[in-house]
Short mmCIF file of C-alpha atoms and ligand atoms in Angstrom, two decimals:
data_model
loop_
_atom_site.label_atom_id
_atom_site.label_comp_id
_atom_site.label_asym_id
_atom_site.label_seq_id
_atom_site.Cartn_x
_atom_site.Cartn_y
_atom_site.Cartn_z
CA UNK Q 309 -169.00 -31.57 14.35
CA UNK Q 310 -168.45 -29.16 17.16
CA UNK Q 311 -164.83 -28.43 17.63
CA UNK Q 312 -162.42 -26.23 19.34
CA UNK Q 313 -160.06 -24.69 16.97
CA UNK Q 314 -156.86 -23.35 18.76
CA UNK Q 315 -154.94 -21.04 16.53
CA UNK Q 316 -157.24 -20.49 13.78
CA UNK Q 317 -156.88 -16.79 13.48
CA UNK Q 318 -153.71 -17.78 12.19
CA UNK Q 319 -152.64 -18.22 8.39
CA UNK Q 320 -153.69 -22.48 7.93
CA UNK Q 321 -156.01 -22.24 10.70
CA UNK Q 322 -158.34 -19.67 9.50
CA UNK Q 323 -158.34 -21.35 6.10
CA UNK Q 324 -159.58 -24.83 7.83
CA UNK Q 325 -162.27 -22.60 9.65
CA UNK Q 326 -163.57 -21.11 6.47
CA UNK Q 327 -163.91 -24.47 4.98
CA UNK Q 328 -165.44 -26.35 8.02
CA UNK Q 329 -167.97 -23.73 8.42
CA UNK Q 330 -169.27 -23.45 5.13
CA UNK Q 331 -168.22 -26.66 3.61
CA UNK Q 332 -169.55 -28.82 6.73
CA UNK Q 333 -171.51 -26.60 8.52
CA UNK Q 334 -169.34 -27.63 11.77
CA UNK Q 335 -169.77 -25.57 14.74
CA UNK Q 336 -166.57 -23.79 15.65
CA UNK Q 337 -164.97 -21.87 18.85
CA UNK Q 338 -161.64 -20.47 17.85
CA UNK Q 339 -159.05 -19.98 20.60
CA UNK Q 340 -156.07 -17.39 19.71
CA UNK Q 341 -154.13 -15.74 21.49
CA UNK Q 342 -153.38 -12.82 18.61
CA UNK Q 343 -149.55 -12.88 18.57
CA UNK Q 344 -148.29 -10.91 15.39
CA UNK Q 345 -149.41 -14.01 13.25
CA UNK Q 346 -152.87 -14.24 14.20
CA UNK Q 347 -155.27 -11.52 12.96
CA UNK Q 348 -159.04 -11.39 13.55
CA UNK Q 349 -159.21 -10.01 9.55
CA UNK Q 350 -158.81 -13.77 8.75
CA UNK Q 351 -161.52 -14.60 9.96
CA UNK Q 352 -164.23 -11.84 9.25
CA UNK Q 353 -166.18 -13.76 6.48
CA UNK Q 354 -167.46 -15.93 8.87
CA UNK Q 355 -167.04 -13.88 11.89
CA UNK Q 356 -170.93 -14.91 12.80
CA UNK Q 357 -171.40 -18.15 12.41
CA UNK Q 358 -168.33 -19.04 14.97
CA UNK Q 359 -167.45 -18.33 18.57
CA UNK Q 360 -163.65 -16.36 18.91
CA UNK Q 361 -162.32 -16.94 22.34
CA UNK Q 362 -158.55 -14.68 22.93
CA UNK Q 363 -156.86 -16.18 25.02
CA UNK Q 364 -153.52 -18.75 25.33
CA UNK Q 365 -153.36 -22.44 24.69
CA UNK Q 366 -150.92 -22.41 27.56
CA UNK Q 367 -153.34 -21.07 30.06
CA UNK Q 368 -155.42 -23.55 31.33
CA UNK Q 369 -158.21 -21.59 32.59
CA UNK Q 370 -158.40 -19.57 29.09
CA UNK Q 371 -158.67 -23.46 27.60
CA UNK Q 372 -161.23 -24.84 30.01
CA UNK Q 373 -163.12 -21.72 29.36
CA UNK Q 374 -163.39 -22.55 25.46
CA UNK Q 375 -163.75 -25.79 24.71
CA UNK Q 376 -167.72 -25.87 25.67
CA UNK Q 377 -169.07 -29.21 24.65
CA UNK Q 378 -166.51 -29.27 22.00
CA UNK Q 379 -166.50 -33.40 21.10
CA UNK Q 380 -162.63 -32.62 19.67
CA UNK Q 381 -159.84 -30.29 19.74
CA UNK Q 382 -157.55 -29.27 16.66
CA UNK Q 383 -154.65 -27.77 17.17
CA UNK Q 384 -152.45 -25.31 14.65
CA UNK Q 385 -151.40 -22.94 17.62
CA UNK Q 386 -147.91 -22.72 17.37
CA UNK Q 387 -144.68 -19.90 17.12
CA UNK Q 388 -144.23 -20.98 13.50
CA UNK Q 389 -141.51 -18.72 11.68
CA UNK Q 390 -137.98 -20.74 11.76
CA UNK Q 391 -136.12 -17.47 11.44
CA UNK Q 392 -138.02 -15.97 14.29
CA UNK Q 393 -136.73 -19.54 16.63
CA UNK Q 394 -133.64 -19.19 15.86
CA UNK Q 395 -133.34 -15.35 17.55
CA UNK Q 396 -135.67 -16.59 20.11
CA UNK Q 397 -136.78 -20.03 20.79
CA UNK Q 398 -138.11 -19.32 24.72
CA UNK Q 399 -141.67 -18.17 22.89
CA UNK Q 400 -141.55 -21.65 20.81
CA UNK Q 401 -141.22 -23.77 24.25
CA UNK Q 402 -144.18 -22.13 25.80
CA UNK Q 403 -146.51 -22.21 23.00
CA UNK Q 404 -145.42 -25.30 20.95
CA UNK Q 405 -144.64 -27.65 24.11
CA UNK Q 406 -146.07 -25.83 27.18
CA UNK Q 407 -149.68 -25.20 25.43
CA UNK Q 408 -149.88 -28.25 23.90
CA UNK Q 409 -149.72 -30.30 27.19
CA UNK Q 410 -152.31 -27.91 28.48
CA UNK Q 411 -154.71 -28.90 25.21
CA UNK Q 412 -153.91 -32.71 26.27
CA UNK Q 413 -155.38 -32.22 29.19
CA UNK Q 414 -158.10 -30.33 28.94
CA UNK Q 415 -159.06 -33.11 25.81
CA UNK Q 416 -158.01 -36.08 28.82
CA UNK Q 417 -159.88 -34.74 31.37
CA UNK Q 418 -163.25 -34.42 29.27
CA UNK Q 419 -162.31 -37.76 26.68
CA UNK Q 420 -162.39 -35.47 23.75
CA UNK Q 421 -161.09 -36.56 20.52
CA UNK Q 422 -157.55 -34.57 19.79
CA UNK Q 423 -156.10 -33.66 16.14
CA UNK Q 424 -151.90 -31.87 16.52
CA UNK Q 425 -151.30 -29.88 13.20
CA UNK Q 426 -147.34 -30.86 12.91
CA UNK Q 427 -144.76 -30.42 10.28
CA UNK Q 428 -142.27 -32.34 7.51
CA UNK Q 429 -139.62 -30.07 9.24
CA UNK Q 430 -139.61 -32.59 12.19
CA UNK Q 431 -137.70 -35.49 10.21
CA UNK Q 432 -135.05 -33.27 9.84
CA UNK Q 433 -133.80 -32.14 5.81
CA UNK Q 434 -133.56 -35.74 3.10
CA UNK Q 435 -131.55 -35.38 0.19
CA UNK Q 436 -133.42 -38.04 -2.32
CA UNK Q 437 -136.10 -39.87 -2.01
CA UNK Q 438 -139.03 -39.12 0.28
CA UNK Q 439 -140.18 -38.69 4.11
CA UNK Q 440 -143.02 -41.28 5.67
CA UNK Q 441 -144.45 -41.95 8.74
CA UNK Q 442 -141.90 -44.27 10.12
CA UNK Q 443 -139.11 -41.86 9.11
CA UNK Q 444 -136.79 -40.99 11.96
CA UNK Q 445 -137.55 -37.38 13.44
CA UNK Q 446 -134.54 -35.38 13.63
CA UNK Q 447 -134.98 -31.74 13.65
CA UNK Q 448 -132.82 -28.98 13.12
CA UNK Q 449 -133.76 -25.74 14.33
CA UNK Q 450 -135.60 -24.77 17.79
CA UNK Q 451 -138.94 -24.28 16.11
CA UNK Q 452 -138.75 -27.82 14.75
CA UNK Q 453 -137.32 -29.35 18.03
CA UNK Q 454 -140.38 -27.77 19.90
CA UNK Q 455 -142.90 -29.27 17.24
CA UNK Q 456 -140.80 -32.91 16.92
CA UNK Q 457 -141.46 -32.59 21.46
CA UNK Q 458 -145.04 -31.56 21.12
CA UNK Q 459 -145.93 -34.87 18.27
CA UNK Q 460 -143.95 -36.92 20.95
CA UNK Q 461 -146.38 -35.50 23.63
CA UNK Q 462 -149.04 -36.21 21.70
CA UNK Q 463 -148.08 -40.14 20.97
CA UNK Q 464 -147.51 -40.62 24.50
CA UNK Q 465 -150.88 -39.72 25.29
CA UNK Q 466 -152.35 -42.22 23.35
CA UNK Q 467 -149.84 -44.99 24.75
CA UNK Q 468 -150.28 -43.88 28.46
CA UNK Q 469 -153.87 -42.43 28.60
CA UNK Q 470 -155.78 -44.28 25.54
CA UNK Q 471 -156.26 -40.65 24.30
CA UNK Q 472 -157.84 -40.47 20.62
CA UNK Q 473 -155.20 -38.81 18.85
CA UNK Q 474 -154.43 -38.08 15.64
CA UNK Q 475 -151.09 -35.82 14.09
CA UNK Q 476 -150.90 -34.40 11.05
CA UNK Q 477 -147.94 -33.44 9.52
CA UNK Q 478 -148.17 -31.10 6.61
CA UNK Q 479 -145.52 -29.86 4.27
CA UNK Q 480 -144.83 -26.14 3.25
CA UNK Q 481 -148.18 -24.30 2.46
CA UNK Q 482 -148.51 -21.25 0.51
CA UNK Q 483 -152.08 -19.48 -0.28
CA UNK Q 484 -153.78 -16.32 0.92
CA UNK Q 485 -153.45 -15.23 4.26
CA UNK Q 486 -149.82 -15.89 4.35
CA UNK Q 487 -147.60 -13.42 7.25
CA UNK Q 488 -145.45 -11.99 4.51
CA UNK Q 489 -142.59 -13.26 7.00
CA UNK Q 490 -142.40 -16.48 4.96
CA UNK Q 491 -140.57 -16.96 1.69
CA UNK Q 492 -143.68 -16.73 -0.84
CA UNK Q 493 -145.63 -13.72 0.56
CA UNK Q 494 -142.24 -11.87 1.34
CA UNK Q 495 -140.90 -12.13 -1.70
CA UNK Q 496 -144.47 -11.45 -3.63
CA UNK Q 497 -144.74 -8.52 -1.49
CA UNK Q 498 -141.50 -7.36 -2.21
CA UNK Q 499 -142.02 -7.54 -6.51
CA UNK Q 500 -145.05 -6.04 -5.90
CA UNK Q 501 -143.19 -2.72 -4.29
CA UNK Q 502 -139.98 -3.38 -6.61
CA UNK Q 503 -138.02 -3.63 -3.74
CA UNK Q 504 -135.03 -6.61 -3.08
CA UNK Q 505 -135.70 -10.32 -2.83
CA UNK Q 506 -133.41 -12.02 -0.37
CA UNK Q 507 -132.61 -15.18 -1.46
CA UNK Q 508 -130.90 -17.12 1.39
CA UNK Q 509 -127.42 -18.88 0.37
CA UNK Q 510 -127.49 -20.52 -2.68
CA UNK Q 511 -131.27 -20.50 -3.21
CA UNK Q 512 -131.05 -24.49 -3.95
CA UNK Q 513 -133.11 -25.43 -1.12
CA UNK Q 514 -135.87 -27.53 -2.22
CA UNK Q 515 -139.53 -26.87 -0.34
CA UNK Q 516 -143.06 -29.42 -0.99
CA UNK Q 517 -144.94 -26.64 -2.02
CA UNK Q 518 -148.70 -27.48 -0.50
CA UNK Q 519 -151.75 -25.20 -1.06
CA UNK Q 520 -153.19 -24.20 2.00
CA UNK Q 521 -156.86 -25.45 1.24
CA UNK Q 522 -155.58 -28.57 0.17
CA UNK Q 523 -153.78 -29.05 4.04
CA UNK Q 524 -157.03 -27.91 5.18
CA UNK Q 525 -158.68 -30.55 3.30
CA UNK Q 526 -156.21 -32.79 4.75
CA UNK Q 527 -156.51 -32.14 8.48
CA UNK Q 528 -160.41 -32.25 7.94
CA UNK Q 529 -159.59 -36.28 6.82
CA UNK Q 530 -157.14 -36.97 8.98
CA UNK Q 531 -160.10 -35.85 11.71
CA UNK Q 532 -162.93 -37.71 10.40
CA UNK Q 533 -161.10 -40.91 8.82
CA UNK Q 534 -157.63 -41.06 10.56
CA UNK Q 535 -157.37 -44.05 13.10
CA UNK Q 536 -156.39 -43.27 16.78
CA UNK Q 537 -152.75 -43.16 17.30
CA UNK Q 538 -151.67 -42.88 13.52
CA UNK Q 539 -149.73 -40.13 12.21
CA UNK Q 540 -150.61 -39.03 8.93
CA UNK Q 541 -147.90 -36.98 6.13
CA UNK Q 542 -149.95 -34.76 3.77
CA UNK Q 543 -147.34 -33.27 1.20
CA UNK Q 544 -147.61 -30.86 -1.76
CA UNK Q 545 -147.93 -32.49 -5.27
CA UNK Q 546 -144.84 -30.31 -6.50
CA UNK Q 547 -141.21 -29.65 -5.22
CA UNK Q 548 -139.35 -26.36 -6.48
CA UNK Q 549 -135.86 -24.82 -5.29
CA UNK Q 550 -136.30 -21.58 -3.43
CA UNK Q 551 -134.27 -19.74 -6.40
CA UNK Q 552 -137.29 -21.10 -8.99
CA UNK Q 553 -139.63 -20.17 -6.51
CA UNK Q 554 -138.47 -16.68 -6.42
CA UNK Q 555 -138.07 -16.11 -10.40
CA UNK Q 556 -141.37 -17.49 -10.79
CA UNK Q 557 -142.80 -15.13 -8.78
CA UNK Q 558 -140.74 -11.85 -10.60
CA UNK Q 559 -142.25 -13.09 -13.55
CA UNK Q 560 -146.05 -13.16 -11.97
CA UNK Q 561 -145.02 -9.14 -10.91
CA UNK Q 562 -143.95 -8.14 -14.20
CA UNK Q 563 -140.53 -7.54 -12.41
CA UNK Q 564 -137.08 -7.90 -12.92
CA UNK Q 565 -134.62 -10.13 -12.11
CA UNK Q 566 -132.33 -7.76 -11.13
CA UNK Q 567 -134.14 -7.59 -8.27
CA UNK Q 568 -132.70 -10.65 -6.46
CA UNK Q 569 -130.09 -10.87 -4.04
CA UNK Q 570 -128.11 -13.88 -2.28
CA UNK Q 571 -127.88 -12.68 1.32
CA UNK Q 572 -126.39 -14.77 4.33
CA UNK Q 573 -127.44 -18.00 4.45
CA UNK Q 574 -130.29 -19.14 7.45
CA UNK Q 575 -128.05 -20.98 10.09
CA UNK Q 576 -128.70 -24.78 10.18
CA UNK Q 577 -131.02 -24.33 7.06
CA UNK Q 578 -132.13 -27.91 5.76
CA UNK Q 579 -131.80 -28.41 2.23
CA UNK Q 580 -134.55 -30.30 1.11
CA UNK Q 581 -138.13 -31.33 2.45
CA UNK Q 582 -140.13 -33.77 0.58
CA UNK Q 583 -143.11 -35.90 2.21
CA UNK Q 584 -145.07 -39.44 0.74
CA UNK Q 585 -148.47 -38.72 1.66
CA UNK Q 586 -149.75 -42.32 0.69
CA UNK Q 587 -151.08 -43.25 4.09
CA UNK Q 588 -153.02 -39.77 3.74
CA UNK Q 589 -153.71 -40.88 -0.06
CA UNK Q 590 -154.88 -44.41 1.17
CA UNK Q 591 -157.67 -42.80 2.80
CA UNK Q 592 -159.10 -40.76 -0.06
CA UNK Q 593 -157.17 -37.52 0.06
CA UNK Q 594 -155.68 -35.86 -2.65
CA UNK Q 595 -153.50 -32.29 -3.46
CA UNK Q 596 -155.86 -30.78 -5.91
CA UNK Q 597 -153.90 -27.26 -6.78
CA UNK Q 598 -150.51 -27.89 -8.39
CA UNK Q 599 -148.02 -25.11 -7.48
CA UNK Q 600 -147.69 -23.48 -10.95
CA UNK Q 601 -151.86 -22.67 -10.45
CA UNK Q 602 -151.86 -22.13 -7.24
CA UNK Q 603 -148.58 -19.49 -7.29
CA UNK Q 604 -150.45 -17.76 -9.67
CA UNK Q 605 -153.91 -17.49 -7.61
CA UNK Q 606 -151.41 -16.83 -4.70
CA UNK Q 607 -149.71 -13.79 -6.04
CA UNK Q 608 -153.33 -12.37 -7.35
CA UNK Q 609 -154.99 -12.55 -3.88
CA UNK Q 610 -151.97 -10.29 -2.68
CA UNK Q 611 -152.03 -7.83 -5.49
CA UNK Q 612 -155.79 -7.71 -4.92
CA UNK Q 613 -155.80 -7.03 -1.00
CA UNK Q 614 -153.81 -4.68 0.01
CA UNK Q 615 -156.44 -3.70 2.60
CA UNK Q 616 -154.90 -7.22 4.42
CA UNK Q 617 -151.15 -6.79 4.14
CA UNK Q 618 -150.61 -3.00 4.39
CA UNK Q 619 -151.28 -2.60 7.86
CA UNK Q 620 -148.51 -5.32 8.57
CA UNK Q 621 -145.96 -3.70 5.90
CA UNK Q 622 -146.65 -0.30 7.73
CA UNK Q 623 -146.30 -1.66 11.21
CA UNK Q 624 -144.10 -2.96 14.02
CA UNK Q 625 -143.36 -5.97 11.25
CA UNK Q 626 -140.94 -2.94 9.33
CA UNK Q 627 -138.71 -2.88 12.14
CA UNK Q 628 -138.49 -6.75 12.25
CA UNK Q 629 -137.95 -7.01 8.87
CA UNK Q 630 -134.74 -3.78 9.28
CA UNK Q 631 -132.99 -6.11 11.87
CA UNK Q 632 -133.48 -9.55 10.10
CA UNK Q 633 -132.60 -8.59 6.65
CA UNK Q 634 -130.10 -5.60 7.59
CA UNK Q 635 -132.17 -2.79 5.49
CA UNK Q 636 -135.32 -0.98 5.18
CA UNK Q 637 -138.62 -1.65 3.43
CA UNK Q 638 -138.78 0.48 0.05
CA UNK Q 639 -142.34 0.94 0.73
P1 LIG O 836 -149.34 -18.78 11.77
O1 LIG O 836 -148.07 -18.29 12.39
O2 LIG O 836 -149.89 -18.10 10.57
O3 LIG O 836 -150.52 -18.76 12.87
C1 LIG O 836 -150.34 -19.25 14.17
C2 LIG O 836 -151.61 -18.90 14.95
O4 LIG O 836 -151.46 -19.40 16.29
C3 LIG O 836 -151.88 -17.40 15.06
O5 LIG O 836 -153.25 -17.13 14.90
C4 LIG O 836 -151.43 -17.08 16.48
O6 LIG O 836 -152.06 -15.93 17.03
C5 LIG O 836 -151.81 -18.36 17.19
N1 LIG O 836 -151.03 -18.57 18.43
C6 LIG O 836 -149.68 -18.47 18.58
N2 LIG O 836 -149.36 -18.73 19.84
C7 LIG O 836 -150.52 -19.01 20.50
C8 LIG O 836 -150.82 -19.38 21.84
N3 LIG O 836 -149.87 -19.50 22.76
N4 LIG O 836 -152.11 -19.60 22.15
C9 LIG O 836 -153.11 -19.47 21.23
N5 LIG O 836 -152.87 -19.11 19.96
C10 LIG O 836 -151.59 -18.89 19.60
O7 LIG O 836 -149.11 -20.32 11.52
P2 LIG O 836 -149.54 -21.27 10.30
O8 LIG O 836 -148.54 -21.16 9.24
O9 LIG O 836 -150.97 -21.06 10.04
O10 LIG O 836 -149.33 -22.70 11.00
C11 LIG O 836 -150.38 -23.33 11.73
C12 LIG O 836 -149.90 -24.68 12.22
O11 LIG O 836 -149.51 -25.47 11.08
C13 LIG O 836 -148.69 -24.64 13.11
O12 LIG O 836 -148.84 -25.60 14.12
C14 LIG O 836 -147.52 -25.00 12.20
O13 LIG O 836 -146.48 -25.61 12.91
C15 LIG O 836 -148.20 -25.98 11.25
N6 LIG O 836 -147.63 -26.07 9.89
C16 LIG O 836 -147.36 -24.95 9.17
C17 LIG O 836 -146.89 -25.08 7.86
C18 LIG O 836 -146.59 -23.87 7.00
O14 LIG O 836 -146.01 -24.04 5.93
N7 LIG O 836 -146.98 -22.67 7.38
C19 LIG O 836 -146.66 -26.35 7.33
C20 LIG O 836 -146.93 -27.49 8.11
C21 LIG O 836 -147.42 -27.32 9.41
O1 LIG O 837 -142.08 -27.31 5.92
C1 LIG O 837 -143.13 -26.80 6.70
C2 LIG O 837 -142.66 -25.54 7.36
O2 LIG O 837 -142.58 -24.55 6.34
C3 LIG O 837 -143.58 -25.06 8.47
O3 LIG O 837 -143.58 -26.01 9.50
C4 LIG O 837 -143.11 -23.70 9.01
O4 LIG O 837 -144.01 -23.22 9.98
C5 LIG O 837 -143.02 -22.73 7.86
O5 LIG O 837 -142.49 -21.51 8.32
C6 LIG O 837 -142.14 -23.29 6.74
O6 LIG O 837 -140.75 -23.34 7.13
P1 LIG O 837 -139.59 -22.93 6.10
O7 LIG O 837 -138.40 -22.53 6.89
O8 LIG O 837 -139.40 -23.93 5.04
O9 LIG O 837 -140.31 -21.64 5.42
P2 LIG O 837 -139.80 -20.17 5.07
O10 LIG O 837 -140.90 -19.54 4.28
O11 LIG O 837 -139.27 -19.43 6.24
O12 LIG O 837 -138.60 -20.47 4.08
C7 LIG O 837 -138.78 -21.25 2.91
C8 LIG O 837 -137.43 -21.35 2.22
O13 LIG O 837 -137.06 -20.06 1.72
C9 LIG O 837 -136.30 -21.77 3.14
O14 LIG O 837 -135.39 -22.58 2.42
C10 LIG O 837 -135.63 -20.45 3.52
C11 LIG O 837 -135.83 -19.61 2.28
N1 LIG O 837 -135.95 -18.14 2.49
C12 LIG O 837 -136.88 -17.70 3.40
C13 LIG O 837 -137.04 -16.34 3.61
C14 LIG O 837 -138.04 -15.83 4.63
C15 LIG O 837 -135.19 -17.25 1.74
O15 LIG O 837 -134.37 -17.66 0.89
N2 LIG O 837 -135.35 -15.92 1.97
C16 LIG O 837 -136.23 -15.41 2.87
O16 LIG O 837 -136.29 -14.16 3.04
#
């Protein structure tokens, strides 16, 4: 297929782009705009068999200048980091909302086919039981408002323009490639260098843990087999609390314990995600990396690149990290 990826020098995008090129042989223009999360790096093994495009989904002429004779357009680009909305959300309208009405017309005005890479976080936090399809959306924080606007976006262009559209809505993924901004490279990062793992509140938040080829499996289905209009859930096989998460991962590093510590909770922080992915599962897909396996290959690829993450640790990301979390980097 020949498709226009937008984001896919980010962390889930550039693992769907690895696979579609040398899985499927697909044809591929990436469109990023290179914001802290997206990195060029991620996508150096196949650096020549695609076409890289920088520029913003929200910019219309950087769009109509990509998409070629793309025949559809998937979309990952998106502010993603919850933490980061909640300081400030004015970069999640533009991207999350603002770009991805510029996407739905540029795939309108050419009758391209049109795949949104969404999230569990926009039904809101479920204490038992499981999210599907039909499950109200009720988001909590301004990253997930902006995604929960941009599905509805989406939908309506199907109802109102007969649009092909498809949404995916993945749970939280963990793999290689990860900004060490979210809770499973941070805190691997921070063994690693023996330095403090901030455990929000209690640390009983429960997370679908999803390996990131697996969602990139997942979006690649949703593509080929999905049915206009449909919204498909594609959920981790496992669920952990955050506190589990985190031990596990001292025990990967050789580390300590000691080394955790319960800092101020995240405000509005939902307390448990969890996702059925039978519609997904109806249509052949399956999770094929349980978490325990693919924590394991997750804290190796980390302890084996270094050439990836240090010049993020030794950045513009240190003084980020100061202000979040209140203290310095050990190293
Ligand atoms: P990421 O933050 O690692 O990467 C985002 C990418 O988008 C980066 O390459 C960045 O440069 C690019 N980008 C940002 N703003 C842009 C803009 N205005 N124009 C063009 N490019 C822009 O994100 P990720 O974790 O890979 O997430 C990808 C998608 O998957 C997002 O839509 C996110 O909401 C969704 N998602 C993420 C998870 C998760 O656990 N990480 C789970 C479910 C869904
Ligand atoms: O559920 C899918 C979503 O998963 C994606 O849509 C988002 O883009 C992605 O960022 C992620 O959101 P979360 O808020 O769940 O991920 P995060 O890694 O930020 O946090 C995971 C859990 O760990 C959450 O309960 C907060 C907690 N946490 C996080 C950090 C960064 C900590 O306890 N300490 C930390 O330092």
């Amino acid at each position: 297929m020949k498709l226009l990826v937008c984001g896919g020098a980010g962390f889930i995008g550039s693992t769907f782009v690895r696979e579609r090129v040398r899985v499927h042989g697909d044809e591929l223009t990436v469109l990023d705009k290179l914001t802290y999360a997206g990195r060029r790096e991620n996508l150096q093994e196949v650096e020549s068999d695609i076409k890289f495009v920088h520029g913003a989904i929200e910019d219309p002429e950087a769009v109509a200048g990509a998409v070629g004779d793309a025949e559809a357009i998937v979309n990952f680009a998106a502010e993603t980091h919850v933490d980061r909305s909640i300081s400030g959300p004015e970069e999640f309208i533009m991207t999350n909302m603002q770009g991805t009405h510029v996407l739905l017309e540029a795939a309108r005005e050419r009758g391209l086919g049109y795949l949104q890479v969404s999230t569990d976080e926009v039904y809101g936090s479920i204490e038992e039981g499981s999210f599907t399809e039909e499950s109200p959306l009720q988001p909590s924080s301004p990253y997930s408002a902006t995604k929960t606007g941009a599905d509805l976006l989406v939908s309506s262009y199907f109802h109102t323009y007969g649009l092909e559209t498809v949404i995916c809505r993945g749970s939280n993924n963990y793999g290689p490639h990860q900004y060490p901004e979210k809770l499973i490279p941070l805190m691997v990062l921070n063994a690693l260098a023996g330095d403090h793992l901030p455990v929000y509140g209690d640390g009983k938040n429960v997370r679908n843990w999803l390996f990131v080829e697996d969602f990139a499996r997942g979006i690649g289905h949703a593509l080929l087999h999905g049915a206009p209009g449909e919204v498909y859930n594609c959920g981790g096989p496992d669920e952990c609390d955050n506190l589990t998460v985190v031990r596990r991962i001292v025990e990967l590093c050789g580390r300590d314990e000691s080394l955790i510590e319960f800092v101020t909770d995240r405000p509005g922080h939902d307390r448990r995600y969890s996702l059925s992915s039978a519609k997904l599962g109806a249509l052949g897909w399956r999770a094929q990396v349980r978490f325990d396996e693919g924590l394991a290959r997750t804290v190796e690829w980390y302890r084996d690149n270094a050439w990836w993450w240090d010049p993020i640790r030794s950045g513009a990301y240190r003084d980020y990290y100061e202000r979040h979390y209140g203290r310095a980097l050990k190293a």
